[in-house]
């Protein structure tokens, strides 16, 4: 039996190799009696490398239909640069899961680095407000990630409603996300792509952080990182100004933008380019200088000729926001990342002393929706219940993650 591992990175290169050669070159890789290749030792390499992140391409012989028994794909629910997400039925667990099929374009490029990051990081995270990665499957030259299934995302939920959300719901969501970020940051992980589309909701009032494809593990001292992260509207000013060193503070800025958007029902800073995004921030918070942000004038993309705008009161841009919430938002939208408060510190604010879950069954009366009542009923039904009927062909088979270690088991299709 041959198992090929192709690794391309700044510091490690392994060409196609047999299992025996693989074990000799990588003592942390082993082959167990069930024809599973246990690959370890690469998680740290994936986390620590820069833009030349390791690209691992696992090449197995094609699987046969007889082993494709575990999941039944029902419908496509999303599509991105690197793959498609399906709503699928887990036959063994008897529940829905979200199945992300990753495109593996060629043996040369291998599995996208975003997928490797997501696998590497999510295996080490276990929190009620972070999406749960159930399985990792490599079959028929495709990589599948099986996640717990949630009914919708915050972007859709905002777009569905034309009225304002109840303040208690907003507080509950932000409180949960702060807890998720505190957990990530405690584990030295910065998400780097917080936006409503990556926040998933269920009918019990839970919100969960998802899509760790751009996330990075960080260390001390901080390394130079790319600034091509975070969707533009939620991008922190230090990234927009070209800083090569940043950390968890970028997530707090993004969450602050989402916090404001939940009250406004539209983004706080809707730039259409990096410079437009900067100027929209400056017009609201004032043009930063060395007094409010020491070192800002030394950042690569700072220009002395930037217009000089005076800071405005944030409450003027979010008229329906609680007075008690404004100081919390200001802590998140502080220019200087060293002064921007951490998730842990913000959680101690008295604003969050009472932040109960708000279930979907409570929302129909609480949200002032102007849409057709049938649409409202359908929206709430989506959050409250799930269909049990599926009529689809089998899609793939499971290969379990070993929860007791940082390793990934990928089932070899040949017996």
Coordinates of N, CA and C in Angstrom, one line a residue, residues 166-384:
X166 N -34.6 43.6 19.1 CA -34.7 43.9 20.5 C -33.3 44.0 21.1
X167 N -33.1 45.0 22.0 CA -31.8 45.3 22.6 C -31.3 44.0 23.4
X168 N -32.2 43.3 24.0 CA -31.8 42.1 24.7 C -31.2 41.1 23.8
X169 N -31.7 41.0 22.6 CA -31.1 40.0 21.6 C -29.7 40.4 21.2
X170 N -29.5 41.7 21.0 CA -28.2 42.2 20.6 C -27.2 42.0 21.7
X171 N -27.6 42.3 22.9 CA -26.7 42.1 24.1 C -26.3 40.7 24.2
X172 N -27.3 39.8 24.1 CA -27.0 38.4 24.2 C -26.0 37.9 23.2
X173 N -26.2 38.3 21.9 CA -25.3 37.9 20.8 C -23.9 38.4 21.1
X174 N -23.8 39.7 21.4 CA -22.4 40.2 21.6 C -21.7 39.6 22.8
X175 N -22.5 39.3 23.9 CA -22.0 38.7 25.1 C -21.4 37.3 24.7
X176 N -22.2 36.5 23.9 CA -21.7 35.2 23.5 C -20.5 35.3 22.7
X177 N -20.4 36.2 21.8 CA -19.3 36.4 20.9 C -18.0 36.8 21.6
X178 N -18.2 37.7 22.6 CA -17.1 38.1 23.4 C -16.5 36.9 24.2
X179 N -17.4 36.0 24.6 CA -16.9 34.8 25.3 C -16.2 33.9 24.3
X180 N -16.7 33.8 23.1 CA -16.0 33.0 22.1 C -14.6 33.5 21.8
X181 N -14.5 34.9 21.6 CA -13.2 35.5 21.3 C -12.3 35.4 22.5
X182 N -12.8 35.5 23.7 CA -11.9 35.4 24.9 C -11.3 34.0 24.9
X183 N -12.1 33.0 24.6 CA -11.6 31.6 24.5 C -10.6 31.5 23.4
X184 N -10.8 32.0 22.2 CA -9.9 31.9 21.1 C -8.6 32.6 21.5
X185 N -8.7 33.8 22.1 CA -7.5 34.6 22.4 C -6.7 34.0 23.5
X186 N -7.4 33.3 24.4 CA -6.7 32.6 25.5 C -5.9 31.5 24.9
X187 N -6.4 30.9 23.8 CA -5.7 29.8 23.2 C -4.8 30.3 22.0
X188 N -4.5 31.7 22.1 CA -3.6 32.3 21.2 C -4.0 32.2 19.7
X189 N -5.3 32.3 19.5 CA -5.8 32.2 18.1 C -6.5 33.5 17.8
X190 N -6.2 34.2 16.7 CA -6.9 35.4 16.3 C -7.7 35.0 15.0
X191 N -9.0 35.3 15.0 CA -9.9 34.8 13.9 C -9.6 35.5 12.6
X192 N -9.5 36.8 12.6 CA -9.1 37.7 11.5 C -10.2 37.8 10.4
X193 N -11.4 37.3 10.6 CA -12.4 37.4 9.5 C -13.8 37.5 10.2
X194 N -14.0 38.2 11.2 CA -15.3 38.4 11.9 C -16.2 39.2 11.0
X195 N -17.3 38.7 10.6 CA -18.3 39.4 9.9 C -19.6 38.6 10.1
X196 N -20.8 39.3 9.8 CA -22.1 38.6 10.1 C -22.2 37.3 9.3
X197 N -21.7 37.1 8.2 CA -21.8 35.9 7.4 C -21.1 34.7 8.1
X198 N -20.1 35.0 8.9 CA -19.4 33.9 9.6 C -19.9 33.7 11.0
X199 N -21.1 34.2 11.4 CA -21.7 34.0 12.7 C -23.0 33.3 12.5
X200 N -23.1 32.1 13.0 CA -24.2 31.2 12.8 C -25.2 31.2 14.0
X201 N -26.5 31.0 13.7 CA -27.5 31.1 14.7 C -28.4 29.8 14.7
X202 N -28.9 29.5 15.9 CA -29.9 28.5 16.0 C -31.1 29.0 16.7
X203 N -32.1 28.2 16.8 CA -33.4 28.6 17.4 C -33.4 28.7 18.9
X204 N -32.4 28.4 19.6 CA -32.3 28.5 21.0 C -31.6 29.7 21.5
X205 N -31.3 30.6 20.6 CA -30.7 31.9 20.9 C -29.2 31.9 20.9
X206 N -28.6 30.8 20.5 CA -27.1 30.7 20.4 C -26.6 31.3 19.1
X207 N -25.4 31.9 19.3 CA -24.7 32.4 18.1 C -23.3 31.8 18.2
X208 N -22.8 31.3 17.1 CA -21.5 30.6 17.1 C -20.5 31.2 16.0
X209 N -19.3 31.3 16.4 CA -18.2 31.8 15.5 C -17.8 30.6 14.6
X210 N -17.8 30.9 13.3 CA -17.4 29.9 12.3 C -16.4 30.5 11.3
X211 N -16.0 29.6 10.4 CA -15.1 29.9 9.3 C -13.7 30.4 9.8
X212 N -12.9 29.5 10.2 CA -11.6 29.8 10.7 C -10.5 29.7 9.6
X213 N -10.9 29.8 8.3 CA -10.0 29.7 7.2 C -8.9 30.8 7.2
X214 N -9.2 31.9 7.8 CA -8.1 33.0 7.8 C -7.5 33.1 9.2
X215 N -8.0 32.3 10.1 CA -7.5 32.5 11.5 C -6.0 32.1 11.6
X216 N -5.3 32.6 12.6 CA -3.9 32.3 12.8 C -3.7 32.1 14.3
X217 N -2.8 31.2 14.6 CA -2.2 31.1 15.9 C -1.1 32.1 16.0
X218 N -1.0 32.9 17.1 CA 0.0 33.9 17.2 C 0.9 33.6 18.5
X219 N 2.1 34.1 18.4 CA 3.0 33.9 19.5 C 3.6 35.2 19.9
X220 N 4.5 35.2 20.9 CA 5.2 36.3 21.3 C 6.7 36.0 21.1
X221 N 7.5 36.9 20.5 CA 7.0 38.2 19.9 C 6.1 37.9 18.6
X222 N 5.3 38.9 18.3 CA 4.4 38.8 17.2 C 5.2 38.8 15.9
X223 N 4.8 38.0 14.9 CA 5.5 37.9 13.6 C 4.8 38.8 12.6
X224 N 5.5 39.1 11.5 CA 4.9 39.9 10.5 C 3.8 39.1 9.8
X225 N 2.6 39.7 9.6 CA 1.4 39.0 9.0 C 0.9 39.8 7.9
X226 N 0.2 39.1 7.0 CA -0.4 39.8 5.8 C -1.5 40.7 6.3
X227 N -1.7 41.8 5.5 CA -2.8 42.7 5.9 C -4.1 42.4 5.0
X228 N -4.0 41.4 4.1 CA -5.1 41.1 3.3 C -6.0 40.1 4.0
X229 N -6.6 40.6 5.1 CA -7.5 39.8 5.9 C -8.6 40.6 6.4
X230 N -9.7 40.0 6.8 CA -10.9 40.7 7.3 C -11.6 41.4 6.2
X231 N -12.9 41.1 6.0 CA -13.7 41.8 5.0 C -13.7 43.3 5.3
X232 N -13.6 44.1 4.2 CA -13.3 45.5 4.3 C -14.0 46.2 5.3
X233 N -15.3 46.1 5.4 CA -16.2 46.9 6.3 C -15.8 46.6 7.8
X234 N -15.2 45.5 8.1 CA -14.9 45.1 9.5 C -13.4 45.1 9.8
X235 N -12.7 45.7 8.9 CA -11.2 45.6 9.0 C -10.7 46.7 9.9
X236 N -9.8 46.4 10.8 CA -9.3 47.3 11.8 C -8.3 48.3 11.1
X237 N -8.3 49.5 11.7 CA -7.5 50.6 11.1 C -6.0 50.3 11.0
X238 N -5.4 49.5 11.9 CA -4.0 49.2 11.8 C -3.7 48.3 10.6
X239 N -4.7 47.4 10.2 CA -4.5 46.6 9.0 C -4.7 47.5 7.8
X240 N -5.6 48.4 7.8 CA -5.8 49.3 6.7 C -4.6 50.2 6.4
X241 N -3.9 50.5 7.5 CA -2.7 51.4 7.4 C -1.5 50.6 7.2
X242 N -1.6 49.3 6.9 CA -0.5 48.5 6.5 C 0.4 47.9 7.6
X243 N -0.1 47.9 8.8 CA 0.7 47.3 9.9 C 1.0 45.8 9.6
X244 N 2.2 45.4 9.8 CA 2.6 44.0 9.5 C 2.5 43.2 10.8
X245 N 2.3 43.9 11.9 CA 2.2 43.2 13.2 C 0.9 43.5 13.9
X246 N 0.1 42.6 14.2 CA -1.1 42.8 14.8 C -1.6 41.5 15.5
X247 N -2.5 41.6 16.4 CA -3.0 40.4 17.1 C -4.5 40.4 17.4
X248 N -4.9 40.0 18.6 CA -6.3 39.8 18.8 C -7.1 41.1 18.8
X249 N -6.5 42.2 18.9 CA -7.2 43.5 18.9 C -8.0 43.7 17.6
X250 N -7.5 43.1 16.5 CA -8.3 43.2 15.2 C -9.7 42.6 15.3
X251 N -9.8 41.5 16.1 CA -11.1 40.8 16.3 C -12.0 41.7 17.1
X252 N -11.5 42.5 18.0 CA -12.4 43.3 18.8 C -12.9 44.5 18.0
X253 N -12.1 45.0 17.1 CA -12.6 46.1 16.2 C -13.7 45.5 15.3
X254 N -13.5 44.4 14.8 CA -14.5 43.8 13.9 C -15.8 43.5 14.7
X255 N -15.7 43.0 15.9 CA -16.9 42.8 16.7 C -17.6 44.1 17.0
X256 N -16.8 45.2 17.2 CA -17.5 46.5 17.5 C -18.3 46.9 16.3
X257 N -17.8 46.7 15.1 CA -18.5 47.1 13.8 C -19.8 46.3 13.7
X258 N -19.7 45.0 14.1 CA -20.9 44.1 14.1 C -21.9 44.6 15.2
X259 N -21.4 45.0 16.3 CA -22.2 45.5 17.4 C -23.1 46.7 16.9
X260 N -22.4 47.6 16.3 CA -23.1 48.8 15.8 C -24.1 48.4 14.7
X261 N -23.7 47.5 13.8 CA -24.6 47.1 12.7 C -25.9 46.4 13.2
X262 N -25.8 45.7 14.3 CA -27.0 45.1 14.8 C -28.1 46.2 15.3
X263 N -27.6 47.3 15.7 CA -28.5 48.4 16.0 C -29.0 49.2 14.8
X264 N -28.0 49.4 13.9 CA -28.3 50.3 12.7 C -29.0 49.5 11.6
X265 N -28.8 48.2 11.6 CA -29.3 47.3 10.5 C -28.6 47.6 9.2
X266 N -27.5 48.3 9.3 CA -26.5 48.5 8.1 C -25.2 48.7 8.7
X267 N -24.1 48.4 7.9 CA -22.8 48.5 8.4 C -22.4 49.9 8.8
X268 N -21.6 50.1 9.9 CA -21.2 51.4 10.4 C -20.3 52.1 9.4
X269 N -19.3 51.3 8.8 CA -18.4 51.9 7.8 C -18.5 51.1 6.6
X270 N -19.1 51.6 5.5 CA -19.4 50.9 4.3 C -18.5 51.4 3.2
X271 N -17.2 51.2 3.3 CA -16.2 51.7 2.3 C -16.2 50.8 1.1
X272 N -15.9 51.3 -0.1 CA -15.8 50.5 -1.3 C -14.3 50.4 -1.7
X273 N -13.4 50.9 -1.0 CA -11.9 50.7 -1.2 C -11.2 50.9 0.2
X274 N -10.0 50.5 0.2 CA -9.3 50.7 1.5 C -9.2 52.1 1.9
X275 N -8.9 53.0 1.0 CA -8.8 54.5 1.4 C -10.2 55.0 1.7
X276 N -11.2 54.6 1.0 CA -12.6 55.0 1.3 C -13.0 54.5 2.7
X277 N -12.6 53.3 3.0 CA -12.9 52.7 4.3 C -12.2 53.5 5.4
X278 N -10.9 53.8 5.2 CA -10.2 54.7 6.2 C -10.9 56.0 6.4
X279 N -11.3 56.7 5.3 CA -11.8 58.0 5.5 C -13.2 57.9 6.1
X280 N -14.0 56.9 5.9 CA -15.3 56.8 6.6 C -15.0 56.6 8.1
X281 N -14.0 55.9 8.5 CA -13.7 55.7 9.9 C -13.2 57.1 10.4
X282 N -12.3 57.8 9.7 CA -11.8 59.0 10.2 C -12.9 60.1 10.4
X283 N -13.9 60.1 9.4 CA -15.0 61.1 9.5 C -15.8 60.9 10.8
X284 N -15.9 59.6 11.2 CA -16.7 59.3 12.4 C -15.8 59.4 13.7
X285 N -14.7 58.8 13.7 CA -13.9 58.8 15.0 C -12.8 59.8 15.0
X286 N -12.6 60.6 13.9 CA -11.6 61.6 13.9 C -10.3 61.0 13.2
X287 N -9.5 61.9 12.6 CA -8.3 61.4 12.0 C -7.3 61.2 13.1
X288 N -6.7 60.0 13.2 CA -5.8 59.7 14.3 C -4.5 60.4 14.2
X289 N -3.9 60.8 15.4 CA -2.6 61.4 15.4 C -1.8 60.7 16.5
X290 N -0.6 61.2 16.7 CA 0.3 60.6 17.7 C -0.2 60.7 19.2
X291 N -1.1 61.6 19.4 CA -1.7 61.8 20.7 C -2.7 60.6 21.0
X292 N -3.6 60.3 20.1 CA -4.6 59.3 20.4 C -4.0 57.9 20.0
X293 N -3.0 57.8 19.2 CA -2.5 56.6 18.7 C -1.0 56.7 18.5
X294 N -0.2 56.5 19.5 CA 1.3 56.6 19.3 C 1.8 55.7 18.3
X295 N 2.6 56.2 17.3 CA 3.2 55.3 16.3 C 2.4 55.3 15.0
X296 N 1.2 55.9 15.0 CA 0.3 55.8 13.8 C 1.0 56.4 12.6
X297 N 1.7 57.5 12.8 CA 2.3 58.2 11.6 C 3.5 57.4 11.0
X298 N 3.9 56.4 11.7 CA 5.0 55.5 11.2 C 4.5 54.3 10.4
X299 N 3.2 54.1 10.4 CA 2.7 52.9 9.7 C 2.9 53.1 8.2
X300 N 3.1 52.0 7.5 CA 3.4 52.1 6.1 C 2.5 52.9 5.2
X301 N 1.2 52.8 5.4 CA 0.2 53.5 4.6 C -0.4 54.7 5.1
X302 N 0.2 55.2 6.2 CA -0.2 56.5 6.8 C 0.4 57.7 5.9
X303 N -0.5 58.6 5.6 CA -0.1 59.8 4.8 C -0.2 61.1 5.5
X304 N 0.8 61.9 5.6 CA 0.7 63.2 6.3 C -0.4 64.1 5.7
X305 N -0.8 63.9 4.5 CA -1.8 64.7 3.8 C -3.2 64.2 4.0
X306 N -3.4 63.2 4.9 CA -4.8 62.8 5.2 C -5.6 64.0 5.7
X307 N -6.9 64.1 5.2 CA -7.7 65.2 5.8 C -7.8 65.1 7.3
X308 N -7.9 66.2 7.9 CA -8.0 66.2 9.4 C -9.5 66.4 9.9
X309 N -10.1 65.3 10.2 CA -11.5 65.3 10.7 C -11.5 65.2 12.2
X310 N -12.5 65.9 12.8 CA -12.7 65.9 14.2 C -13.6 64.7 14.6
X311 N -13.3 64.1 15.8 CA -14.1 63.0 16.2 C -15.5 63.4 16.5
X312 N -16.5 62.5 16.2 CA -17.9 62.7 16.4 C -18.4 61.8 17.6
X313 N -19.5 62.1 18.1 CA -20.1 61.2 19.2 C -20.7 60.0 18.5
X314 N -20.3 58.8 18.9 CA -20.7 57.6 18.2 C -22.2 57.4 18.3
X315 N -22.8 57.9 19.4 CA -24.3 57.7 19.5 C -25.1 58.5 18.5
X316 N -24.5 59.5 17.8 CA -25.2 60.2 16.8 C -25.3 59.3 15.5
X317 N -24.5 58.4 15.4 CA -24.5 57.5 14.2 C -25.4 56.2 14.5
X318 N -25.7 56.0 15.8 CA -26.5 54.8 16.1 C -27.6 55.3 17.1
X319 N -28.6 56.1 16.7 CA -29.5 56.8 17.6 C -30.3 55.9 18.5
X320 N -30.5 54.6 18.0 CA -31.3 53.7 18.9 C -30.5 52.8 19.8
X321 N -29.2 53.1 19.9 CA -28.4 52.3 20.8 C -28.5 52.7 22.2
X322 N -28.6 51.7 23.1 CA -28.7 52.0 24.5 C -27.5 53.0 25.0
X323 N -27.8 53.9 25.9 CA -26.7 54.7 26.4 C -25.7 53.9 27.1
X324 N -26.1 52.8 27.7 CA -25.1 52.0 28.4 C -24.2 51.2 27.5
X325 N -24.7 51.1 26.2 CA -23.9 50.3 25.3 C -22.9 51.1 24.5
X326 N -23.1 52.4 24.5 CA -22.1 53.3 23.8 C -20.7 53.2 24.3
X327 N -20.5 53.2 25.7 CA -19.1 53.1 26.2 C -18.5 51.7 25.8
X328 N -19.3 50.7 25.8 CA -18.8 49.4 25.4 C -18.3 49.4 24.0
X329 N -19.1 50.0 23.1 CA -18.7 50.1 21.7 C -17.4 50.9 21.5
X330 N -17.3 52.0 22.3 CA -16.1 52.8 22.2 C -14.9 52.1 22.6
X331 N -15.0 51.1 23.6 CA -13.9 50.3 24.0 C -13.4 49.4 22.8
X332 N -14.4 49.0 22.0 CA -14.0 48.1 20.9 C -13.4 48.9 19.7
X333 N -13.9 50.1 19.5 CA -13.5 50.9 18.4 C -12.5 52.0 18.8
X334 N -11.6 51.6 19.7 CA -10.5 52.5 20.1 C -9.4 52.3 19.0
X335 N -8.8 53.5 18.6 CA -7.8 53.4 17.5 C -6.6 52.6 17.9
X336 N -5.9 53.0 19.0 CA -4.7 52.3 19.4 C -5.0 50.9 19.8
X337 N -4.4 49.9 19.0 CA -4.7 48.5 19.4 C -4.2 48.1 20.8
X338 N -3.2 48.8 21.3 CA -2.7 48.5 22.6 C -3.7 49.0 23.7
X339 N -4.5 50.0 23.3 CA -5.5 50.5 24.3 C -6.9 49.9 24.1
X340 N -7.0 49.3 23.0 CA -8.3 48.6 22.7 C -8.5 47.5 23.7
X341 N -9.7 47.5 24.4 CA -9.8 46.6 25.5 C -10.0 45.1 25.0
X342 N -9.6 44.2 25.7 CA -9.7 42.8 25.4 C -11.1 42.3 25.6
X343 N -11.4 41.1 25.0 CA -12.7 40.5 25.2 C -12.9 40.2 26.7
X344 N -11.9 39.8 27.4 CA -12.0 39.5 28.8 C -12.4 40.7 29.6
X345 N -11.7 41.8 29.3 CA -12.0 43.0 30.1 C -13.4 43.6 29.8
X346 N -13.8 43.5 28.5 CA -15.1 44.0 28.1 C -16.2 43.2 28.8
X347 N -16.0 41.9 29.0 CA -17.0 41.1 29.6 C -17.3 41.5 31.0
X348 N -16.4 42.2 31.7 CA -16.6 42.6 33.0 C -17.5 43.9 33.1
X349 N -17.8 44.5 32.0 CA -18.6 45.7 32.0 C -20.0 45.4 32.5
X350 N -20.5 46.3 33.3 CA -21.9 46.1 33.9 C -23.0 46.0 32.9
X351 N -22.7 46.4 31.7 CA -23.7 46.3 30.6 C -24.1 44.8 30.4
X352 N -23.1 43.9 30.7 CA -23.4 42.5 30.4 C -23.8 41.7 31.7
X353 N -24.1 42.4 32.7 CA -24.5 41.8 34.0 C -25.7 40.9 33.8
X354 N -26.6 41.2 32.8 CA -27.8 40.4 32.6 C -27.9 40.3 31.0
X355 N -27.5 39.1 30.5 CA -27.6 38.9 29.1 C -28.1 37.5 28.7
X356 N -29.4 37.3 29.0 CA -30.0 36.0 28.8 C -30.2 35.6 27.3
X357 N -30.3 34.4 27.0 CA -30.5 33.9 25.6 C -32.0 34.4 25.2
X358 N -32.1 34.7 24.0 CA -33.5 35.0 23.4 C -33.8 34.0 22.4
X359 N -34.7 33.2 22.6 CA -35.1 32.1 21.7 C -35.9 32.6 20.5
X360 N -35.8 31.8 19.4 CA -36.6 32.2 18.2 C -38.1 32.3 18.5
X361 N -38.6 31.5 19.4 CA -40.0 31.5 19.7 C -40.4 32.8 20.3
X362 N -39.5 33.6 20.8 CA -39.8 34.9 21.4 C -39.7 36.0 20.4
X363 N -39.1 35.8 19.3 CA -38.8 36.9 18.4 C -40.0 37.4 17.6
X364 N -41.0 36.6 17.3 CA -42.1 37.1 16.5 C -42.7 38.3 17.0
X365 N -42.9 38.4 18.3 CA -43.6 39.5 18.9 C -42.6 40.6 19.2
X366 N -41.3 40.3 19.4 CA -40.3 41.3 19.7 C -39.7 42.1 18.6
X367 N -39.6 41.4 17.4 CA -39.0 42.1 16.2 C -40.1 42.8 15.4
X368 N -40.0 44.0 15.1 CA -41.0 44.8 14.3 C -40.7 44.5 12.9
X369 N -41.2 43.5 12.3 CA -41.0 43.1 11.0 C -42.1 43.6 10.1
X370 N -41.8 44.2 8.9 CA -42.7 44.7 8.0 C -42.9 43.8 6.8
X371 N -42.3 42.7 6.8 CA -42.5 41.8 5.7 C -43.8 41.0 5.8
X372 N -44.1 40.3 4.8 CA -45.3 39.5 4.7 C -45.3 38.4 5.9
X373 N -46.5 38.2 6.5 CA -46.5 37.3 7.7 C -46.1 35.9 7.3
X374 N -46.4 35.5 6.1 CA -45.9 34.2 5.7 C -44.4 34.1 5.7
X375 N -43.7 35.2 5.2 CA -42.3 35.2 5.3 C -41.8 35.1 6.7
X376 N -42.4 35.8 7.6 CA -42.0 35.8 9.0 C -42.2 34.4 9.6
X377 N -43.3 33.8 9.3 CA -43.5 32.4 9.8 C -42.4 31.5 9.3
X378 N -42.1 31.6 8.0 CA -41.1 30.7 7.4 C -39.7 31.0 8.0
X379 N -39.4 32.2 8.3 CA -38.1 32.6 8.9 C -38.0 31.9 10.3
X380 N -39.0 32.1 11.1 CA -39.0 31.6 12.4 C -39.0 30.0 12.4
X381 N -39.8 29.5 11.5 CA -39.8 28.0 11.4 C -38.5 27.4 11.1
X382 N -37.7 28.2 10.2 CA -36.4 27.7 9.9 C -35.5 27.7 11.2
X383 N -35.7 28.6 12.0 CA -34.9 28.7 13.3 C -35.3 27.7 14.3
X384 N -36.6 27.3 14.2 CA -37.2 26.5 15.3 C -37.1 25.0 15.0

